[in-house]
């Protein structure tokens, strides 16, 4: 038997183990789509800008940004999109 995403999502959010794990992380403002292509670096000024925020997530924890930048760096997704 297969379940749709909404059913699974509700089960995950209702899980005591998930609630306990998430309760150890602070809720805060996040970028929401932190990928390598959303970071611009100015080599002369040694400054950077982060563009294209998407802060609308079900859970606003810094783990979202950490996981997105890790996925971006390890999968080389941005390079593959332009092929």
PDB file of C-alpha atoms in Angstrom:
ATOM      1  CA  UNK A   1       0.000   0.000   0.000  1.00  0.00           C
ATOM      2  CA  UNK A   2       1.293   3.463  -0.971  1.00  0.00           C
ATOM      3  CA  UNK A   3       0.616   6.697   0.883  1.00  0.00           C
ATOM      4  CA  UNK A   4       0.602  10.210  -0.534  1.00  0.00           C
ATOM      5  CA  UNK A   5       2.927  12.976   0.585  1.00  0.00           C
ATOM      6  CA  UNK A   6       0.379  14.749   2.811  1.00  0.00           C
ATOM      7  CA  UNK A   7      -0.280  11.574   4.816  1.00  0.00           C
ATOM      8  CA  UNK A   8       3.459  10.977   5.287  1.00  0.00           C
ATOM      9  CA  UNK A   9       4.115  14.633   6.134  1.00  0.00           C
ATOM     10  CA  UNK A  10       1.458  14.598   8.864  1.00  0.00           C
ATOM     11  CA  UNK A  11       2.873  11.362  10.299  1.00  0.00           C
ATOM     12  CA  UNK A  12       6.362  12.854  10.373  1.00  0.00           C
ATOM     13  CA  UNK A  13       5.224  16.082  12.034  1.00  0.00           C
ATOM     14  CA  UNK A  14       3.194  14.086  14.566  1.00  0.00           C
ATOM     15  CA  UNK A  15       6.141  11.862  15.501  1.00  0.00           C
ATOM     16  CA  UNK A  16       7.326  12.307  19.111  1.00  0.00           C
ATOM     17  CA  UNK A  17      10.883  11.470  18.035  1.00  0.00           C
ATOM     18  CA  UNK A  18      10.845  14.178  15.338  1.00  0.00           C
ATOM     19  CA  UNK A  19       9.352  16.720  17.753  1.00  0.00           C
ATOM     20  CA  UNK A  20      12.052  15.929  20.303  1.00  0.00           C
ATOM     21  CA  UNK A  21      14.822  16.230  17.698  1.00  0.00           C
ATOM     22  CA  UNK A  22      13.468  19.504  16.325  1.00  0.00           C
ATOM     23  CA  UNK A  23      12.957  20.959  19.787  1.00  0.00           C
ATOM     24  CA  UNK A  24      16.732  21.033  20.300  1.00  0.00           C
ATOM     25  CA  UNK A  25      17.151  23.407  17.345  1.00  0.00           C
ATOM     26  CA  UNK A  26      16.166  27.033  17.488  1.00  0.00           C
ATOM     27  CA  UNK A  27      13.563  28.460  15.172  1.00  0.00           C
ATOM     28  CA  UNK A  28      14.891  31.537  13.408  1.00  0.00           C
ATOM     29  CA  UNK A  29      14.752  33.546  10.235  1.00  0.00           C
ATOM     30  CA  UNK A  30      16.393  31.697   7.383  1.00  0.00           C
ATOM     31  CA  UNK A  31      17.221  32.293   3.738  1.00  0.00           C
ATOM     32  CA  UNK A  32      15.335  29.187   2.653  1.00  0.00           C
ATOM     33  CA  UNK A  33      17.142  28.605  -0.654  1.00  0.00           C
ATOM     34  CA  UNK A  34      20.809  28.967   0.221  1.00  0.00           C
ATOM     35  CA  UNK A  35      22.673  27.525  -2.764  1.00  0.00           C
ATOM     36  CA  UNK A  36      26.018  28.370  -4.324  1.00  0.00           C
ATOM     37  CA  UNK A  37      24.391  30.272  -7.185  1.00  0.00           C
ATOM     38  CA  UNK A  38      22.599  32.535  -4.694  1.00  0.00           C
ATOM     39  CA  UNK A  39      25.859  33.804  -3.188  1.00  0.00           C
ATOM     40  CA  UNK A  40      27.729  36.617  -4.945  1.00  0.00           C
ATOM     41  CA  UNK A  41      31.287  37.421  -3.858  1.00  0.00           C
ATOM     42  CA  UNK A  42      33.094  40.698  -4.563  1.00  0.00           C
ATOM     43  CA  UNK A  43      36.801  39.744  -4.624  1.00  0.00           C
ATOM     44  CA  UNK A  44      38.142  43.289  -4.341  1.00  0.00           C
ATOM     45  CA  UNK A  45      35.914  44.467  -1.509  1.00  0.00           C
ATOM     46  CA  UNK A  46      36.059  41.002   0.116  1.00  0.00           C
ATOM     47  CA  UNK A  47      32.309  41.258   0.576  1.00  0.00           C
ATOM     48  CA  UNK A  48      29.382  39.040  -0.362  1.00  0.00           C
ATOM     49  CA  UNK A  49      25.659  39.254  -1.023  1.00  0.00           C
ATOM     50  CA  UNK A  50      23.057  36.531  -0.695  1.00  0.00           C
ATOM     51  CA  UNK A  51      20.128  36.820  -3.120  1.00  0.00           C
ATOM     52  CA  UNK A  52      16.793  35.158  -3.882  1.00  0.00           C
ATOM     53  CA  UNK A  53      15.510  34.375  -0.380  1.00  0.00           C
ATOM     54  CA  UNK A  54      12.658  31.922   0.074  1.00  0.00           C
ATOM     55  CA  UNK A  55      11.895  32.064   3.786  1.00  0.00           C
ATOM     56  CA  UNK A  56       8.521  30.287   3.485  1.00  0.00           C
ATOM     57  CA  UNK A  57       9.213  26.805   4.850  1.00  0.00           C
ATOM     58  CA  UNK A  58       7.161  24.571   7.134  1.00  0.00           C
ATOM     59  CA  UNK A  59      10.056  24.583   9.595  1.00  0.00           C
ATOM     60  CA  UNK A  60      12.267  27.669   9.862  1.00  0.00           C
ATOM     61  CA  UNK A  61      15.463  26.303  11.310  1.00  0.00           C
ATOM     62  CA  UNK A  62      19.064  26.978  10.258  1.00  0.00           C
ATOM     63  CA  UNK A  63      19.232  23.268   9.383  1.00  0.00           C
ATOM     64  CA  UNK A  64      17.284  24.105   6.203  1.00  0.00           C
ATOM     65  CA  UNK A  65      20.034  26.458   5.029  1.00  0.00           C
ATOM     66  CA  UNK A  66      22.824  24.109   6.121  1.00  0.00           C
ATOM     67  CA  UNK A  67      21.299  21.224   4.209  1.00  0.00           C
ATOM     68  CA  UNK A  68      20.619  23.292   1.058  1.00  0.00           C
ATOM     69  CA  UNK A  69      24.177  24.639   0.846  1.00  0.00           C
ATOM     70  CA  UNK A  70      25.591  21.157   1.508  1.00  0.00           C
ATOM     71  CA  UNK A  71      23.390  19.688  -1.224  1.00  0.00           C
ATOM     72  CA  UNK A  72      24.374  22.479  -3.598  1.00  0.00           C
ATOM     73  CA  UNK A  73      28.093  22.019  -2.955  1.00  0.00           C
ATOM     74  CA  UNK A  74      28.154  18.232  -3.045  1.00  0.00           C
ATOM     75  CA  UNK A  75      25.767  17.529  -5.931  1.00  0.00           C
ATOM     76  CA  UNK A  76      26.940  20.315  -8.272  1.00  0.00           C
ATOM     77  CA  UNK A  77      23.254  20.853  -9.088  1.00  0.00           C
ATOM     78  CA  UNK A  78      23.802  24.338 -10.491  1.00  0.00           C
ATOM     79  CA  UNK A  79      26.339  23.033 -13.032  1.00  0.00           C
ATOM     80  CA  UNK A  80      24.047  20.242 -14.178  1.00  0.00           C
ATOM     81  CA  UNK A  81      21.103  22.614 -14.717  1.00  0.00           C
ATOM     82  CA  UNK A  82      23.005  24.565 -17.357  1.00  0.00           C
ATOM     83  CA  UNK A  83      23.977  21.591 -19.505  1.00  0.00           C
TER      84      UNK A  83
END
